[in-house]
Every structure is written in structure tokens, then in C-alpha cells.
CSV table of C-alpha atoms and ligand atoms in Angstrom, one decimal:
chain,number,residue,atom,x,y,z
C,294,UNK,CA,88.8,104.7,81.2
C,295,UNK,CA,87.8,103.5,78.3
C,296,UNK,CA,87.8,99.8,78.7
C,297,UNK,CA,86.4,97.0,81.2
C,298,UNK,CA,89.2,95.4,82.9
C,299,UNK,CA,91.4,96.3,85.6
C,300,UNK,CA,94.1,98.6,85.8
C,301,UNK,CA,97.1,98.8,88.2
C,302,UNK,CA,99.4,101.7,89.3
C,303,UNK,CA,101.1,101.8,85.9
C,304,UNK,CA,99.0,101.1,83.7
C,305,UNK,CA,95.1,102.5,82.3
C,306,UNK,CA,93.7,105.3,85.1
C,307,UNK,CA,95.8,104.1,87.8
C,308,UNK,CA,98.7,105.9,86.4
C,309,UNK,CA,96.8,109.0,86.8
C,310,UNK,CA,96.5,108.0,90.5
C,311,UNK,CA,100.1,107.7,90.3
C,312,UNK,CA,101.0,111.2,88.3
C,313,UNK,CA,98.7,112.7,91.4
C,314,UNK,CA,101.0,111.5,94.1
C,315,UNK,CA,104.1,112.9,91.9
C,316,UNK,CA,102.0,116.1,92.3
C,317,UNK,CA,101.5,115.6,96.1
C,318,UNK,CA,105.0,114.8,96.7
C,319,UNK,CA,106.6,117.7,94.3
C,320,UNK,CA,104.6,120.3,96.6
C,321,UNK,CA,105.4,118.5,99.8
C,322,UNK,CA,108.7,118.5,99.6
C,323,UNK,CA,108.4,122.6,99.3
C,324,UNK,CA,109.1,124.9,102.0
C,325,UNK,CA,105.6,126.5,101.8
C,326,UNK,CA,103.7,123.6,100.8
C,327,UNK,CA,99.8,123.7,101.5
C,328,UNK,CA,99.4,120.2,102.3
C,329,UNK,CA,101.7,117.6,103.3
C,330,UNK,CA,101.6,114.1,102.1
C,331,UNK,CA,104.7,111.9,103.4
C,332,UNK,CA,103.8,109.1,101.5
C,333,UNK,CA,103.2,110.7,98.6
C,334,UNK,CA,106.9,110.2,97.2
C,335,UNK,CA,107.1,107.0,98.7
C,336,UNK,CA,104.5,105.6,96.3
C,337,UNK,CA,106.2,107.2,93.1
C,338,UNK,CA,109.9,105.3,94.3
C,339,UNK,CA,107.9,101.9,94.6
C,340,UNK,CA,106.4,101.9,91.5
C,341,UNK,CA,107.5,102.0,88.0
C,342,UNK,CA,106.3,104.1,85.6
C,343,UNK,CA,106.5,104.0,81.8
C,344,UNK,CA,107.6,108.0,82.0
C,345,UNK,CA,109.9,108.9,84.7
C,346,UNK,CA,107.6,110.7,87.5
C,347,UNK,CA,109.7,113.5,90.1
C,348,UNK,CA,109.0,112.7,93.8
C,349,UNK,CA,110.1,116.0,95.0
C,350,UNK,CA,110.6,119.4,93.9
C,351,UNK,CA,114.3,119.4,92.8
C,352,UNK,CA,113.7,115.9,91.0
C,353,UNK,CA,111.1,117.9,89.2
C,354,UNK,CA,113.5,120.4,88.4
C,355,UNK,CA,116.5,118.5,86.9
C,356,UNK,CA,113.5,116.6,85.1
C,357,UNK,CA,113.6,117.0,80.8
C,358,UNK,CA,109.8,117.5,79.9
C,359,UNK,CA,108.6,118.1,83.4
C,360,UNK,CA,107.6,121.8,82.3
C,361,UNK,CA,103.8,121.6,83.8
C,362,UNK,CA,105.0,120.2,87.1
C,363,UNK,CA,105.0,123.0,89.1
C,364,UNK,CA,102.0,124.5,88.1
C,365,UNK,CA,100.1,120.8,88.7
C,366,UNK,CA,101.7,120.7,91.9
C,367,UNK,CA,100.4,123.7,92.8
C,368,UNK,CA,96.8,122.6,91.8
C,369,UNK,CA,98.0,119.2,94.1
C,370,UNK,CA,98.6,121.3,96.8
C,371,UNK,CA,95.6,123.4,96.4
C,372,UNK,CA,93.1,120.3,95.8
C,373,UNK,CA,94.7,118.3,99.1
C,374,UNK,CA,94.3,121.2,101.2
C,375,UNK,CA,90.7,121.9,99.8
C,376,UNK,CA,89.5,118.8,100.7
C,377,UNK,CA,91.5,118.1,104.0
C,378,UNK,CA,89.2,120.7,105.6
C,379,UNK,CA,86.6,118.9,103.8
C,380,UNK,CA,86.5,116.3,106.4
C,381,UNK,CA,87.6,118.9,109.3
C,382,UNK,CA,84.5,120.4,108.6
C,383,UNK,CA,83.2,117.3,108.6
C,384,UNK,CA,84.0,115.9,111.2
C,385,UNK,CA,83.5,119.5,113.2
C,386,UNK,CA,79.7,119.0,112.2
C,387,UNK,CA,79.7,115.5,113.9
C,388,UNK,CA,79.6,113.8,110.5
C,389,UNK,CA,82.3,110.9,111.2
C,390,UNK,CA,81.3,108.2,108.3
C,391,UNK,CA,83.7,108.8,105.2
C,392,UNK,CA,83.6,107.7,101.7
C,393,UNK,CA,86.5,108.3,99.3
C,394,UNK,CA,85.9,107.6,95.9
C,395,UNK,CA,88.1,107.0,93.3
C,396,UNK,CA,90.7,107.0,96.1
C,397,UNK,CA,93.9,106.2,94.4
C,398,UNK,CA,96.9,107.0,97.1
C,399,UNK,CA,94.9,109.4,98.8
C,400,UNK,CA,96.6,108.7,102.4
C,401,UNK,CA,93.7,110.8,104.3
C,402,UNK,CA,93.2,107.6,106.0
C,403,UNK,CA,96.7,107.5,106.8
C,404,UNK,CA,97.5,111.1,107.6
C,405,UNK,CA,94.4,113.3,108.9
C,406,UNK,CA,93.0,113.1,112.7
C,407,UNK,CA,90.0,111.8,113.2
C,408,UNK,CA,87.4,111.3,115.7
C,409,UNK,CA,87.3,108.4,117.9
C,410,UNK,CA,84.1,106.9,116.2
C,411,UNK,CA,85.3,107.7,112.6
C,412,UNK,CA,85.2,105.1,109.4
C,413,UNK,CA,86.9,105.7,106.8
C,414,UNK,CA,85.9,103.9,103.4
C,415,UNK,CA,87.9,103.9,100.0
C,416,UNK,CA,86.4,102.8,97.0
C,417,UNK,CA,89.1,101.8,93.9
C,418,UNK,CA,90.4,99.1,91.7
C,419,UNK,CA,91.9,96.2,93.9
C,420,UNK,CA,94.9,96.6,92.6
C,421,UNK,CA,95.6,100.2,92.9
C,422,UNK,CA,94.0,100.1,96.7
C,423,UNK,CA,96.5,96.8,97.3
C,424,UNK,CA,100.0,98.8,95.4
C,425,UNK,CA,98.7,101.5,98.3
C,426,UNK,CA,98.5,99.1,101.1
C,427,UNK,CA,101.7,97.6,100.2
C,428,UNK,CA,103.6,100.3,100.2
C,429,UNK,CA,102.1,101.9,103.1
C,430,UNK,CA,102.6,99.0,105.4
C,431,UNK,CA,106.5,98.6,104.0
C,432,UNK,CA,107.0,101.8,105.3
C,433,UNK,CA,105.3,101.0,109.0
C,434,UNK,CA,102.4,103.4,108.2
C,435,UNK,CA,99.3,102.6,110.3
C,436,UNK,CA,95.9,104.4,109.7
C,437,UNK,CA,95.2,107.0,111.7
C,438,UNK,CA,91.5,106.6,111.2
C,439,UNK,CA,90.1,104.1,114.2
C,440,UNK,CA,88.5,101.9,111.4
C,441,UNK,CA,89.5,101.7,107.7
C,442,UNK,CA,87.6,99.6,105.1
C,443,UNK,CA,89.2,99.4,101.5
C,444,UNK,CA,86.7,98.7,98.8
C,445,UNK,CA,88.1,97.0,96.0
C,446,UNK,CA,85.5,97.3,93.3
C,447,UNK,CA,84.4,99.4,89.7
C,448,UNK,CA,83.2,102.6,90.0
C,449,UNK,CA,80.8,101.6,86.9
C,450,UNK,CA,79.3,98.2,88.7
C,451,UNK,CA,78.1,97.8,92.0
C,452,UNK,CA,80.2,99.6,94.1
C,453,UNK,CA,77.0,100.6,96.6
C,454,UNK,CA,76.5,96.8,97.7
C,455,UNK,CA,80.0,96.2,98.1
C,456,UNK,CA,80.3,99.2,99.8
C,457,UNK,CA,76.9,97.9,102.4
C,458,UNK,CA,79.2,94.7,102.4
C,459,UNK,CA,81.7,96.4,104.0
C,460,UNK,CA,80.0,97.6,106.6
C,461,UNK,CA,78.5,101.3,105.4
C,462,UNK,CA,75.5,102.2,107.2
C,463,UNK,CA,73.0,104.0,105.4
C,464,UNK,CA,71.6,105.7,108.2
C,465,UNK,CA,74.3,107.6,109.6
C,466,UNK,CA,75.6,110.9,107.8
C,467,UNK,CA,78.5,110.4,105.3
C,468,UNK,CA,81.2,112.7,104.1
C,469,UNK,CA,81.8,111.7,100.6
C,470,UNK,CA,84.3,112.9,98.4
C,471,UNK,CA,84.9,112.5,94.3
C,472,UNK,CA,88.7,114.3,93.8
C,473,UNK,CA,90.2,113.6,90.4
C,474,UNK,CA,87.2,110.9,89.3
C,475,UNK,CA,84.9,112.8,87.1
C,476,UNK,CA,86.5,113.2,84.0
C,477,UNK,CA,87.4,109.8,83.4
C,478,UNK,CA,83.6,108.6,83.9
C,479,UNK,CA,81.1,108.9,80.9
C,480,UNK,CA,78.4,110.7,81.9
C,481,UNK,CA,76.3,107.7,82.2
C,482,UNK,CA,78.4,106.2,85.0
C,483,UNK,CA,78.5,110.2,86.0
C,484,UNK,CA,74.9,110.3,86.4
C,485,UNK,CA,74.6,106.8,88.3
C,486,UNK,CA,77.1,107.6,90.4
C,487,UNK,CA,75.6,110.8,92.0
C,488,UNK,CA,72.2,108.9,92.0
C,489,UNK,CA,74.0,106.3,94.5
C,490,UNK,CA,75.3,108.9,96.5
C,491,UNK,CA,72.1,110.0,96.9
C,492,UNK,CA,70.0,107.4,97.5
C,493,UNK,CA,72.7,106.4,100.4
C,494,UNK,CA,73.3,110.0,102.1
C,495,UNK,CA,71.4,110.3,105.0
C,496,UNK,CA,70.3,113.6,105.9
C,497,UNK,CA,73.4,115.8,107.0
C,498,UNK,CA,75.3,114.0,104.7
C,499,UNK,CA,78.5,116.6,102.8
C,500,UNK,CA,79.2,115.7,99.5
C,501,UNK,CA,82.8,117.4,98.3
C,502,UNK,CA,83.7,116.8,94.1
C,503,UNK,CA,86.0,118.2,91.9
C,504,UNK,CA,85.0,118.9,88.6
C,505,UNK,CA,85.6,120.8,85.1
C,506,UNK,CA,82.9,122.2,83.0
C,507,UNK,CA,84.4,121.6,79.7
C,508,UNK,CA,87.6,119.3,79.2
C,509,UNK,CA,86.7,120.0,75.2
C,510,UNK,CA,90.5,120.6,73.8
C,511,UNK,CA,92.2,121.2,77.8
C,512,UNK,CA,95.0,119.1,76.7
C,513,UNK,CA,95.4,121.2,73.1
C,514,UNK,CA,98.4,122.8,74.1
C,515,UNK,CA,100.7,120.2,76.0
C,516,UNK,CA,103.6,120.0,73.9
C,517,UNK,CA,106.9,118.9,74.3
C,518,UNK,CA,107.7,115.8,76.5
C,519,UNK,CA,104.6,115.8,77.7
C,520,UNK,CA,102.7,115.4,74.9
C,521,UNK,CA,103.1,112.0,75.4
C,522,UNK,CA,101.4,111.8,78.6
C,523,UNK,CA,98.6,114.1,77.5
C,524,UNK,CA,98.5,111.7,74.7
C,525,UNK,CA,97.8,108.8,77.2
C,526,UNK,CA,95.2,111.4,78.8
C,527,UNK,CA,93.6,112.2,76.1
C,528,UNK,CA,92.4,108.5,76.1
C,529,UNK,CA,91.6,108.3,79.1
C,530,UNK,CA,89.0,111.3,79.8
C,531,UNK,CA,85.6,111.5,78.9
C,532,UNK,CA,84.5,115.3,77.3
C,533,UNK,CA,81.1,114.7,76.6
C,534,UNK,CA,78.5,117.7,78.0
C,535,UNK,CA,77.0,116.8,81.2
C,536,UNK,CA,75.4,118.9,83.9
C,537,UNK,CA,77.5,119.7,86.9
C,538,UNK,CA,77.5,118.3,90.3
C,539,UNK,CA,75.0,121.2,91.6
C,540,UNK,CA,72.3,120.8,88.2
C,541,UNK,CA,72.6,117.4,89.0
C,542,UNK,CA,71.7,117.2,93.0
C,543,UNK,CA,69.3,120.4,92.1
C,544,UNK,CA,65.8,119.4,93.7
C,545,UNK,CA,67.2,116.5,95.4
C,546,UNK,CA,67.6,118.4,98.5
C,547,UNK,CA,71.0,119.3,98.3
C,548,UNK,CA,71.6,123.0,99.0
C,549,UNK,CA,75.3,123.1,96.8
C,550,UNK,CA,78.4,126.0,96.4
C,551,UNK,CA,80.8,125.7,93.8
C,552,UNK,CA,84.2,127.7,94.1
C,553,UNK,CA,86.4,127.7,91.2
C,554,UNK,CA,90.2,126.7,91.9
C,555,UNK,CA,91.8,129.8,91.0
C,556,UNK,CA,90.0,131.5,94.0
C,557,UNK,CA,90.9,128.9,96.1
C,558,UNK,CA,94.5,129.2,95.0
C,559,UNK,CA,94.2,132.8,95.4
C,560,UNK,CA,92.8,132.5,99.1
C,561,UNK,CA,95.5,130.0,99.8
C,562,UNK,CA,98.1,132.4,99.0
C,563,UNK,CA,99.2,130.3,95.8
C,564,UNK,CA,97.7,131.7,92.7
C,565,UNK,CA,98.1,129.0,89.7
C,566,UNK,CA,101.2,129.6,88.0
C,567,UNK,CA,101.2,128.9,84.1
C,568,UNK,CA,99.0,131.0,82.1
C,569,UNK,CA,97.3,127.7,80.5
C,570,UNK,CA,97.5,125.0,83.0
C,571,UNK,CA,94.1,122.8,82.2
C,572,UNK,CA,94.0,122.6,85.8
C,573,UNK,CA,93.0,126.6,86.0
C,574,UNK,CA,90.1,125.5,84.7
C,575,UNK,CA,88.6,123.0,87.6
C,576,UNK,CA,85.9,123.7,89.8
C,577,UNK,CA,85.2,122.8,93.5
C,578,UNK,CA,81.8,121.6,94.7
C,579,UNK,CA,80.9,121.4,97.8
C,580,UNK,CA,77.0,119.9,99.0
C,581,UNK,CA,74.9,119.1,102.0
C,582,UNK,CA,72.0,117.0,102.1
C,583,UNK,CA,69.5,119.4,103.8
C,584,UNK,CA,66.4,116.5,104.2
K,10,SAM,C1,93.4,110.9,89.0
K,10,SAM,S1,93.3,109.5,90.0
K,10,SAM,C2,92.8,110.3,91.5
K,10,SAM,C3,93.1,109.5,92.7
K,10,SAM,C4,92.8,110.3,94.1
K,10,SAM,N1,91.4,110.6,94.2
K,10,SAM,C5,93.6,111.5,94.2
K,10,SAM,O1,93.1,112.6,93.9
K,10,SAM,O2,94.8,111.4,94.5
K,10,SAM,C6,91.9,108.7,89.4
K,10,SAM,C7,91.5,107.5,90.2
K,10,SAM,O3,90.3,107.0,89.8
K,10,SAM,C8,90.2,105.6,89.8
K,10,SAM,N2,89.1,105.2,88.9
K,10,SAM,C9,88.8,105.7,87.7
K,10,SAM,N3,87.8,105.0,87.2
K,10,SAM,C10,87.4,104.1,88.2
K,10,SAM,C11,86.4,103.1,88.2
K,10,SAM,N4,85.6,102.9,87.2
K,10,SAM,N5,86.4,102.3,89.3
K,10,SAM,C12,87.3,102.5,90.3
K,10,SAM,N6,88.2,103.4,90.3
K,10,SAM,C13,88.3,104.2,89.3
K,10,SAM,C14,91.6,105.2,89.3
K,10,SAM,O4,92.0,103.9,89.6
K,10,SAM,C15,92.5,106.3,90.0
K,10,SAM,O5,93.0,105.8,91.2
């Protein structure tokens, strides 16, 4: 993200929004898969991508430079499942207020049951939330969520007012989650962000974030076909040092657990295939705001 204007589904970050769904809908379509997404695969037919994206396993298969796919759909699957049970929990602990950041065509909105007195908010570009919306009401999908509120609006301006615009209340618990959104901030924009979530957590709030402590030279080894996406990737994140989720919430009453993704693969059943998949690398956070 390395510019100021917006992006779409094809073009800037949003493609990476779109690459995710490939993921999501390469593991859904397997017998096994850990999470199901039936949208996922609708999203990657609708648009059109510069590079040709599989929307199921056996595209992925018959697909010339698709060599990482299965080892990325893996981590999809992994990283879905992780934070479906995110907002189970959630939800479990009477926590019913959500906030998806950096939503992309995450269909959680669409696809998970909630309880009766549950909002969901997603915070993205416009134009990525309104590819999403399109496509999901072509295909007669209706949220499952009893009330949704999209949040078109830059992660890097005021995204907390628009968010109080929309209706957010401050004073009620919030499950928040950051999946696939870290690495494409600065740390700057890093480090406001988790002040935001802070300042408009109320106690009880559960903060869930994905993140990797050094992206330094993670793309290195992509070669092949895909070197041209890495390429485009390679733009895109930001490998600066920062502290992690739980340095940065430390002594901001936050009590915070990180679990790496290879033992969550590992509990799952699905250890990470591919010896160097960049994703092997990511780490889970998971806080709660204790006071
Ligand atoms: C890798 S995708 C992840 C999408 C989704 N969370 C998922 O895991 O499927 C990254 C998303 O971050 C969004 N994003 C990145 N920087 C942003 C910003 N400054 N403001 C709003 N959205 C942003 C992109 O539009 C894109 O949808």
C-alpha cells in the first residue's frame, strides 16, 4: 500500500483481497477442507484479474505457475477456521459487537451464526466492500448477521469516526479482528491503528490479528510464474521492524497469547505443506481487554 488513492479488486491491495478468496475457495472446494467459504469462488469468477486466479482445487491443479497454491490454501484454510472460532468464542462470552478490519471478501457476515443482538461491522476501501456486495447480492446471498454495517473508508484516515458514524458504540464490548492487514501498513499507521482499537474497546473487548515478525526477504524464494505476483507483493508490504501486537497492547491492559500457525496447522490436523511457504512464518494473536 504504498500510495494514497483507492484501489479496487484488481488493482493495488485489493488484489491481495482477491488472491485470499482464490485461497478460500481452492481449500473449500476440498473434501477435508477446514473452513468453508461458498462465496469464495464466486468472487474470483466475477472479477478479472491481471493473472489468472484458481477457484477451486482442480483449477489450481491444471493451473501453470500455481505451485504455492496448495500450501497458501492450506494457510487459507487454517487462518478462516482460526478466526471463525474467534467470534464463536466471542460470541459464547456474550461479546456480540464485531469489527472486521481490512475486510476484503471476508463473508463472516454472510456465512457464520450469530446471536440475535449481533452487529457486524467491516471496515475497507468502498470499492472493494461494493465488488463484495455486488457479487454477493447477484448470487441472492443475504447476511446472516441480524445487522451489517459496511464501512467504506482508509485504514490510514479516520476510519474510528466513520466507524461512530455508522453506528459503533463505544461502550459495549467489541470483537475485533485484523486478518491479512498488517503487513501492508507502515508501522506508523500500525501503531495508530492498535491505539484506535484501544481507545474504543470497552472492557471485555477480544482483539484477534494475524501477524509476522519479520517479512525481511519472505518473498526471496518465489520463482517461477509467480515471481510475478511476489513481484507485485513485494510493493505492496511494508518490512520495517515494529513491535508485535502483544509489545504493543503490553501495559494497556490487555492480557495477550500468541500461537504460531504451524501449531495451529498442526492442531487442525493440516500441517503446512511446502518446506518454505512465507506463510509458515505467521503468527496468531489473540487479546482481551481485561479493565
Ligand atoms: C490480504 S487482503 C485481506 C482481506 C481479508 N481480511 C481476508 O483475510 O480475506 C488485505 C485487505 O486489506 C485492505 N486494506 C489494506 N490497506 C487498507 C487501508 N489503508 N484501508 C482500507 N483497507 C485496506 C485491502 O483493500 C484488502 O481488502
Amino acid at each position: 500500500m504504498s500510495t494514497e488513492r483507492q484501489w479496487d479488486i484488481v488493482s493495488g491491495v485489493g488484489i491481495t483481497a482477491l488472491a485470499v478468496a482464490s485461497a478460500r475457495a481452492v481449500e473449500s472446494s476440498r473434501p477435508d477442507a477446514l473452513a468453508r467459504d461458498p462465496y469464495a469462488g464466486r468472487f474470483v469468477e466475477a472479477a478479472r484479474p491481471p493473472y489468472p486466479l484458481p477457484a477451486s482445487a482442480a483449477e489450481a491443479e491444471g493451473l501453470e505457475g500455481a505451485e504455492g497454491w496448495p500450501a497458501f490454501a492450506t494457510y487459507a484454510g487454517v487462518r478462516t477456521r482460526v478466526f471463525d472460532e474467534h467470534f464463536e468464542r466471542a460470541a459464547e462470552a456474550g461479546v456480540t459487537q464485531a469489527v472486521v478490519m481490512a475486510s476484503g471478501l471476508d463473508t463472516r457476515a454472510f456465512r457464520l451464526r450469530w446471536p440475535a443482538d449481533a452487529v457486524c461491522y467491516e471496515i475497507d476501501q468502498p470499492l472493494v466492500l461494493g465488488f463484495k456486495l455486488d457479487v454477493l447480492r447477484g448470487h441472492g446471498a443475504a447476511p446472516t448477521v441480524p445487522v451489517h454495517r459496511p464501512v467504506g473508508v482508509d485504514l490510514r484516515h479516520d476510519w474510528a469516526g466513520a466507524l461512530e458514524d455508522a453506528g459503533f458504540d463505544r461502550s459495549r464490548p467489541t470483537a475485533w479482528l485484523a486478518e491479512g492487514l498488517l503487513p501492508y501498513l507502515p508501522p506508523e499507521a500500525e501503531e495508530a491503528l492498535f491505539a484506535e482499537i484501544h481507545r474504543l474497546s470497552a472492557p471485555g473487548s477480544l482483539l484477534a490479528v494475524e501477524y509476522y515478525p519479520d517479512m525481511r526477504g519472505a518473498l526471496d524464494g518465489v520463482s517461477g510464474r509467480s515471481r510475478e505476483w511476489a513481484a507485485q507483493l513485494e510493493t505492496l508490504i511494508h518490512t520495517d521492524e515494529r513491535p508485535t501486537p502483544g509489545e504493543r497492547l503490553a501495559g494497556l491492559s490487555w492480557r495477550t497469547r500468541d500461537e504460531p500457525m504451524v501449531d495451529v496447522a498442526r492442531r487442525y490436523g493440516r500441517p503446512l505443506e511446502g518446506p518454505s511457504h512465507v506463510a509458515g512464518s505467521a503468527v496468531f494473536a489473540f487479546a482481551e481487554r481485561v479493565s
